[in-house]
PDB file of C-alpha atoms in Angstrom:
ATOM      1  CA  UNK S   1       1.645   9.126  -9.778  1.00  0.00           C
ATOM      2  CA  UNK S   2       3.587  11.616 -11.519  1.00  0.00           C
ATOM      3  CA  UNK S   3       0.521  13.744 -12.252  1.00  0.00           C
ATOM      4  CA  UNK S   4      -0.027  13.674  -8.545  1.00  0.00           C
ATOM      5  CA  UNK S   5       3.447  15.070  -7.644  1.00  0.00           C
ATOM      6  CA  UNK S   6       4.565  11.769  -6.993  1.00  0.00           C
ATOM      7  CA  UNK S   7       8.284  10.168  -7.754  1.00  0.00           C
ATOM      8  CA  UNK S   8       8.455   6.943  -9.028  1.00  0.00           C
ATOM      9  CA  UNK S   9      11.431   4.427  -9.115  1.00  0.00           C
ATOM     10  CA  UNK S  10      11.593   0.575  -9.285  1.00  0.00           C
ATOM     11  CA  UNK S  11      15.197   0.965  -6.996  1.00  0.00           C
ATOM     12  CA  UNK S  12      14.607   0.579  -2.922  1.00  0.00           C
ATOM     13  CA  UNK S  13      17.830   1.859  -2.196  1.00  0.00           C
ATOM     14  CA  UNK S  14      16.642   5.320  -3.834  1.00  0.00           C
ATOM     15  CA  UNK S  15      13.508   4.978  -2.035  1.00  0.00           C
ATOM     16  CA  UNK S  16      15.126   4.856   1.468  1.00  0.00           C
ATOM     17  CA  UNK S  17      17.813   7.294   0.290  1.00  0.00           C
ATOM     18  CA  UNK S  18      15.384  10.008  -0.146  1.00  0.00           C
ATOM     19  CA  UNK S  19      13.098   9.514   2.675  1.00  0.00           C
ATOM     20  CA  UNK S  20      13.093   9.094   6.498  1.00  0.00           C
ATOM     21  CA  UNK S  21       9.682   7.380   7.276  1.00  0.00           C
ATOM     22  CA  UNK S  22       9.717   4.028   5.234  1.00  0.00           C
ATOM     23  CA  UNK S  23       6.508   2.429   4.631  1.00  0.00           C
ATOM     24  CA  UNK S  24       7.122  -1.496   4.000  1.00  0.00           C
ATOM     25  CA  UNK S  25       3.889  -2.597   2.190  1.00  0.00           C
ATOM     26  CA  UNK S  26       4.915  -5.540   0.700  1.00  0.00           C
ATOM     27  CA  UNK S  27       3.386  -9.083   0.859  1.00  0.00           C
ATOM     28  CA  UNK S  28       5.583 -11.005   3.428  1.00  0.00           C
ATOM     29  CA  UNK S  29       7.444 -13.207   1.222  1.00  0.00           C
ATOM     30  CA  UNK S  30       8.693 -10.038  -0.457  1.00  0.00           C
ATOM     31  CA  UNK S  31      10.287  -8.345   2.768  1.00  0.00           C
ATOM     32  CA  UNK S  32      13.942 -10.054   2.858  1.00  0.00           C
ATOM     33  CA  UNK S  33      14.420  -8.886  -0.851  1.00  0.00           C
ATOM     34  CA  UNK S  34      13.439  -5.306   0.056  1.00  0.00           C
ATOM     35  CA  UNK S  35      15.137  -5.332   3.388  1.00  0.00           C
ATOM     36  CA  UNK S  36      18.510  -6.417   1.642  1.00  0.00           C
ATOM     37  CA  UNK S  37      17.725  -3.574  -0.737  1.00  0.00           C
ATOM     38  CA  UNK S  38      17.374  -1.003   1.486  1.00  0.00           C
ATOM     39  CA  UNK S  39      19.721  -1.781   4.489  1.00  0.00           C
ATOM     40  CA  UNK S  40      22.878   0.174   3.442  1.00  0.00           C
ATOM     41  CA  UNK S  41      20.464   3.142   3.438  1.00  0.00           C
ATOM     42  CA  UNK S  42      19.181   3.156   6.901  1.00  0.00           C
ATOM     43  CA  UNK S  43      20.771   5.643   9.269  1.00  0.00           C
ATOM     44  CA  UNK S  44      19.268   6.506  12.371  1.00  0.00           C
ATOM     45  CA  UNK S  45      17.105   8.902  11.453  1.00  0.00           C
ATOM     46  CA  UNK S  46      14.986   6.667   9.524  1.00  0.00           C
ATOM     47  CA  UNK S  47      11.587   5.144  10.840  1.00  0.00           C
ATOM     48  CA  UNK S  48      10.579   1.756   9.186  1.00  0.00           C
ATOM     49  CA  UNK S  49       7.069   0.951   9.327  1.00  0.00           C
ATOM     50  CA  UNK S  50       6.017  -2.378   7.824  1.00  0.00           C
ATOM     51  CA  UNK S  51       2.415  -3.836   7.154  1.00  0.00           C
ATOM     52  CA  UNK S  52       3.650  -7.275   6.132  1.00  0.00           C
ATOM     53  CA  UNK S  53       1.786  -9.357   8.121  1.00  0.00           C
ATOM     54  CA  UNK S  54       3.602 -12.218  10.263  1.00  0.00           C
ATOM     55  CA  UNK S  55       6.869 -10.272   9.951  1.00  0.00           C
ATOM     56  CA  UNK S  56       8.035  -9.416  13.428  1.00  0.00           C
ATOM     57  CA  UNK S  57       9.874  -6.127  14.387  1.00  0.00           C
ATOM     58  CA  UNK S  58      12.347  -8.220  16.232  1.00  0.00           C
ATOM     59  CA  UNK S  59      12.729 -10.152  12.666  1.00  0.00           C
ATOM     60  CA  UNK S  60      13.293  -6.470  10.865  1.00  0.00           C
ATOM     61  CA  UNK S  61      15.642  -5.243  13.078  1.00  0.00           C
ATOM     62  CA  UNK S  62      17.983  -8.139  12.537  1.00  0.00           C
ATOM     63  CA  UNK S  63      18.313  -7.631   9.439  1.00  0.00           C
ATOM     64  CA  UNK S  64      18.567  -4.010   9.320  1.00  0.00           C
ATOM     65  CA  UNK S  65      21.458  -1.663  10.929  1.00  0.00           C
ATOM     66  CA  UNK S  66      21.546  -1.579  15.051  1.00  0.00           C
ATOM     67  CA  UNK S  67      19.339   0.193  16.643  1.00  0.00           C
ATOM     68  CA  UNK S  68      17.207   1.087  13.402  1.00  0.00           C
ATOM     69  CA  UNK S  69      13.542   2.355  14.488  1.00  0.00           C
ATOM     70  CA  UNK S  70      10.779  -0.231  13.600  1.00  0.00           C
ATOM     71  CA  UNK S  71       6.973  -0.192  13.845  1.00  0.00           C
ATOM     72  CA  UNK S  72       4.793  -3.006  13.055  1.00  0.00           C
ATOM     73  CA  UNK S  73       1.281  -2.091  11.835  1.00  0.00           C
ATOM     74  CA  UNK S  74      -1.947  -4.081  10.793  1.00  0.00           C
ATOM     75  CA  UNK S  75      -4.356  -2.296   8.999  1.00  0.00           C
ATOM     76  CA  UNK S  76      -7.211  -3.690   7.696  1.00  0.00           C
ATOM     77  CA  UNK S  77      -9.373  -3.029   4.299  1.00  0.00           C
ATOM     78  CA  UNK S  78     -11.754  -0.500   5.627  1.00  0.00           C
ATOM     79  CA  UNK S  79      -8.939   1.922   5.605  1.00  0.00           C
ATOM     80  CA  UNK S  80      -9.327   1.839   1.616  1.00  0.00           C
ATOM     81  CA  UNK S  81     -12.552   4.260   2.460  1.00  0.00           C
ATOM     82  CA  UNK S  82     -11.113   6.093   5.703  1.00  0.00           C
ATOM     83  CA  UNK S  83     -12.922   3.410   8.310  1.00  0.00           C
ATOM     84  CA  UNK S  84      -9.863   1.550   8.953  1.00  0.00           C
ATOM     85  CA  UNK S  85      -9.137   0.099  12.275  1.00  0.00           C
ATOM     86  CA  UNK S  86      -5.324  -0.431  12.680  1.00  0.00           C
ATOM     87  CA  UNK S  87      -3.306  -1.371  15.581  1.00  0.00           C
ATOM     88  CA  UNK S  88       0.670  -0.881  15.984  1.00  0.00           C
ATOM     89  CA  UNK S  89       3.351  -1.721  18.092  1.00  0.00           C
ATOM     90  CA  UNK S  90       7.068  -0.316  18.491  1.00  0.00           C
ATOM     91  CA  UNK S  91      10.117  -2.526  18.199  1.00  0.00           C
ATOM     92  CA  UNK S  92      12.889  -2.199  20.828  1.00  0.00           C
ATOM     93  CA  UNK S  93      14.383   1.248  19.479  1.00  0.00           C
ATOM     94  CA  UNK S  94      11.747   3.340  18.649  1.00  0.00           C
ATOM     95  CA  UNK S  95      11.079   6.832  20.312  1.00  0.00           C
ATOM     96  CA  UNK S  96       8.083   8.052  21.610  1.00  0.00           C
ATOM     97  CA  UNK S  97       7.853  10.617  18.872  1.00  0.00           C
ATOM     98  CA  UNK S  98       7.435   7.545  16.242  1.00  0.00           C
ATOM     99  CA  UNK S  99       4.460   5.763  18.195  1.00  0.00           C
ATOM    100  CA  UNK S 100       2.774   9.434  17.517  1.00  0.00           C
ATOM    101  CA  UNK S 101       4.011   9.414  13.737  1.00  0.00           C
ATOM    102  CA  UNK S 102       2.538   5.890  13.045  1.00  0.00           C
ATOM    103  CA  UNK S 103      -0.430   7.020  14.978  1.00  0.00           C
ATOM    104  CA  UNK S 104      -0.863  10.204  13.085  1.00  0.00           C
ATOM    105  CA  UNK S 105      -0.446   8.086   9.491  1.00  0.00           C
ATOM    106  CA  UNK S 106      -3.191   5.387  10.126  1.00  0.00           C
ATOM    107  CA  UNK S 107      -5.322   7.824  12.090  1.00  0.00           C
ATOM    108  CA  UNK S 108      -5.909   9.345   8.738  1.00  0.00           C
ATOM    109  CA  UNK S 109      -7.441   6.356   7.200  1.00  0.00           C
ATOM    110  CA  UNK S 110      -9.692   5.051  10.273  1.00  0.00           C
ATOM    111  CA  UNK S 111      -9.267   4.436  14.063  1.00  0.00           C
ATOM    112  CA  UNK S 112      -5.561   3.451  15.410  1.00  0.00           C
ATOM    113  CA  UNK S 113      -4.467   2.437  18.818  1.00  0.00           C
ATOM    114  CA  UNK S 114      -0.836   1.083  19.954  1.00  0.00           C
ATOM    115  CA  UNK S 115      -0.762  -2.620  21.341  1.00  0.00           C
ATOM    116  CA  UNK S 116       2.002  -5.124  22.608  1.00  0.00           C
ATOM    117  CA  UNK S 117       3.482  -6.825  19.758  1.00  0.00           C
ATOM    118  CA  UNK S 118       2.229 -10.695  21.488  1.00  0.00           C
ATOM    119  CA  UNK S 119      -1.210  -9.425  20.742  1.00  0.00           C
ATOM    120  CA  UNK S 120      -0.728  -7.960  17.497  1.00  0.00           C
ATOM    121  CA  UNK S 121      -1.898 -11.379  15.511  1.00  0.00           C
ATOM    122  CA  UNK S 122      -4.743 -12.230  17.533  1.00  0.00           C
ATOM    123  CA  UNK S 123      -6.026  -8.463  17.146  1.00  0.00           C
ATOM    124  CA  UNK S 124      -5.324  -8.359  13.380  1.00  0.00           C
ATOM    125  CA  UNK S 125      -7.204 -11.957  13.154  1.00  0.00           C
ATOM    126  CA  UNK S 126     -10.181 -10.040  14.679  1.00  0.00           C
ATOM    127  CA  UNK S 127     -10.330  -6.652  13.077  1.00  0.00           C
ATOM    128  CA  UNK S 128      -8.522  -7.955   9.734  1.00  0.00           C
ATOM    129  CA  UNK S 129     -11.111 -10.394   9.268  1.00  0.00           C
ATOM    130  CA  UNK S 130     -14.191  -8.622  11.107  1.00  0.00           C
ATOM    131  CA  UNK S 131     -15.442  -6.681   7.781  1.00  0.00           C
ATOM    132  CA  UNK S 132     -14.881  -9.718   5.662  1.00  0.00           C
ATOM    133  CA  UNK S 133     -17.456 -11.366   7.844  1.00  0.00           C
ATOM    134  CA  UNK S 134     -19.865  -8.863   7.636  1.00  0.00           C
ATOM    135  CA  UNK S 135     -19.343  -8.247   4.077  1.00  0.00           C
ATOM    136  CA  UNK S 136     -20.398 -12.306   3.771  1.00  0.00           C
ATOM    137  CA  UNK S 137     -23.308 -11.641   5.964  1.00  0.00           C
ATOM    138  CA  UNK S 138     -24.091  -8.738   3.912  1.00  0.00           C
ATOM    139  CA  UNK S 139     -24.002 -10.899   0.726  1.00  0.00           C
ATOM    140  CA  UNK S 140     -25.979 -13.450   2.213  1.00  0.00           C
ATOM    141  CA  UNK S 141     -28.446 -10.936   2.972  1.00  0.00           C
ATOM    142  CA  UNK S 142     -28.503  -9.712  -0.322  1.00  0.00           C
ATOM    143  CA  UNK S 143     -29.109 -12.985  -1.962  1.00  0.00           C
ATOM    144  CA  UNK S 144     -31.846 -13.878   0.501  1.00  0.00           C
ATOM    145  CA  UNK S 145     -33.784 -10.930  -0.642  1.00  0.00           C
ATOM    146  CA  UNK S 146     -32.850 -11.116  -4.032  1.00  0.00           C
ATOM    147  CA  UNK S 147     -34.505 -14.741  -4.280  1.00  0.00           C
ATOM    148  CA  UNK S 148     -37.421 -13.755  -1.943  1.00  0.00           C
ATOM    149  CA  UNK S 149     -38.154 -10.659  -4.367  1.00  0.00           C
ATOM    150  CA  UNK S 150     -37.501 -12.770  -7.778  1.00  0.00           C
ATOM    151  CA  UNK S 151     -40.267 -15.274  -6.212  1.00  0.00           C
ATOM    152  CA  UNK S 152     -42.972 -12.430  -5.915  1.00  0.00           C
ATOM    153  CA  UNK S 153     -45.831 -12.268  -8.304  1.00  0.00           C
ATOM    154  CA  UNK S 154     -44.969 -10.191 -11.532  1.00  0.00           C
ATOM    155  CA  UNK S 155     -46.749  -7.041 -12.363  1.00  0.00           C
ATOM    156  CA  UNK S 156     -47.630  -8.463 -15.855  1.00  0.00           C
ATOM    157  CA  UNK S 157     -48.889 -12.013 -15.315  1.00  0.00           C
ATOM    158  CA  UNK S 158     -49.063 -12.362 -11.477  1.00  0.00           C
ATOM    159  CA  UNK S 159     -46.539 -15.377 -11.695  1.00  0.00           C
ATOM    160  CA  UNK S 160     -43.432 -15.641  -9.867  1.00  0.00           C
ATOM    161  CA  UNK S 161     -40.420 -15.426 -11.445  1.00  0.00           C
ATOM    162  CA  UNK S 162     -38.764 -13.530 -14.428  1.00  0.00           C
ATOM    163  CA  UNK S 163     -41.307 -11.764 -15.594  1.00  0.00           C
ATOM    164  CA  UNK S 164     -40.611  -9.684 -12.165  1.00  0.00           C
ATOM    165  CA  UNK S 165     -39.494  -6.579 -13.390  1.00  0.00           C
ATOM    166  CA  UNK S 166     -37.689  -5.323 -10.420  1.00  0.00           C
ATOM    167  CA  UNK S 167     -33.368  -5.392 -10.734  1.00  0.00           C
ATOM    168  CA  UNK S 168     -31.628  -7.743  -8.830  1.00  0.00           C
ATOM    169  CA  UNK S 169     -29.344  -4.958  -7.831  1.00  0.00           C
ATOM    170  CA  UNK S 170     -31.887  -3.034  -5.871  1.00  0.00           C
ATOM    171  CA  UNK S 171     -30.755  -5.029  -2.445  1.00  0.00           C
ATOM    172  CA  UNK S 172     -26.793  -4.705  -3.096  1.00  0.00           C
ATOM    173  CA  UNK S 173     -27.500  -0.741  -2.016  1.00  0.00           C
ATOM    174  CA  UNK S 174     -30.016  -1.755   0.454  1.00  0.00           C
ATOM    175  CA  UNK S 175     -27.936  -3.814   2.487  1.00  0.00           C
ATOM    176  CA  UNK S 176     -24.598  -2.007   1.856  1.00  0.00           C
ATOM    177  CA  UNK S 177     -26.620   1.230   3.453  1.00  0.00           C
ATOM    178  CA  UNK S 178     -27.872  -0.939   6.362  1.00  0.00           C
ATOM    179  CA  UNK S 179     -24.426  -1.919   7.073  1.00  0.00           C
ATOM    180  CA  UNK S 180     -22.496   1.429   7.157  1.00  0.00           C
ATOM    181  CA  UNK S 181     -25.611   3.002   8.964  1.00  0.00           C
ATOM    182  CA  UNK S 182     -25.060   0.040  11.519  1.00  0.00           C
ATOM    183  CA  UNK S 183     -21.563   0.615  11.811  1.00  0.00           C
ATOM    184  CA  UNK S 184     -22.138   4.592  12.247  1.00  0.00           C
ATOM    185  CA  UNK S 185     -24.391   3.912  15.134  1.00  0.00           C
ATOM    186  CA  UNK S 186     -21.904   1.362  17.064  1.00  0.00           C
ATOM    187  CA  UNK S 187     -19.588   3.585  16.621  1.00  0.00           C
TER     188      UNK S 187
END
């Protein structure tokens, strides 16, 4: 990370003190400790963005100083390849510009939209799990295609089975390509 010009530390307080936008990207059980670590450093100039599933803006606002600006975001894993779908909701103290900031950050890794927080868990269930279902379907097609190709007659003996020379890995790029192509056409 240092080679990329990033400063690293294991001290959450230092991060809060040196930053104006904090993205809490830890597992939900770790949130209370992180909030305790940063609380004394949070000022009205800070924007706290959480991607911790199930932790509401209200829960975060209760722990941090009064008037802390909090946004809750739920990205999904396709954000790793800049094809994500993120939704966010603003806490009770956010400014209009805070929503724009969150939108710009998460739009850089896919599509992004603002919704009411009471809808966030339902939308997360759909957009967060959706890619997993498509991946499962893709793997199922891969296994089926591999099985069908495996049963085809081999070039040497004409018998089905291990004599067939084609690699079992061939269907993976095909199904992945078709999955991506389908997504692009749908989008």
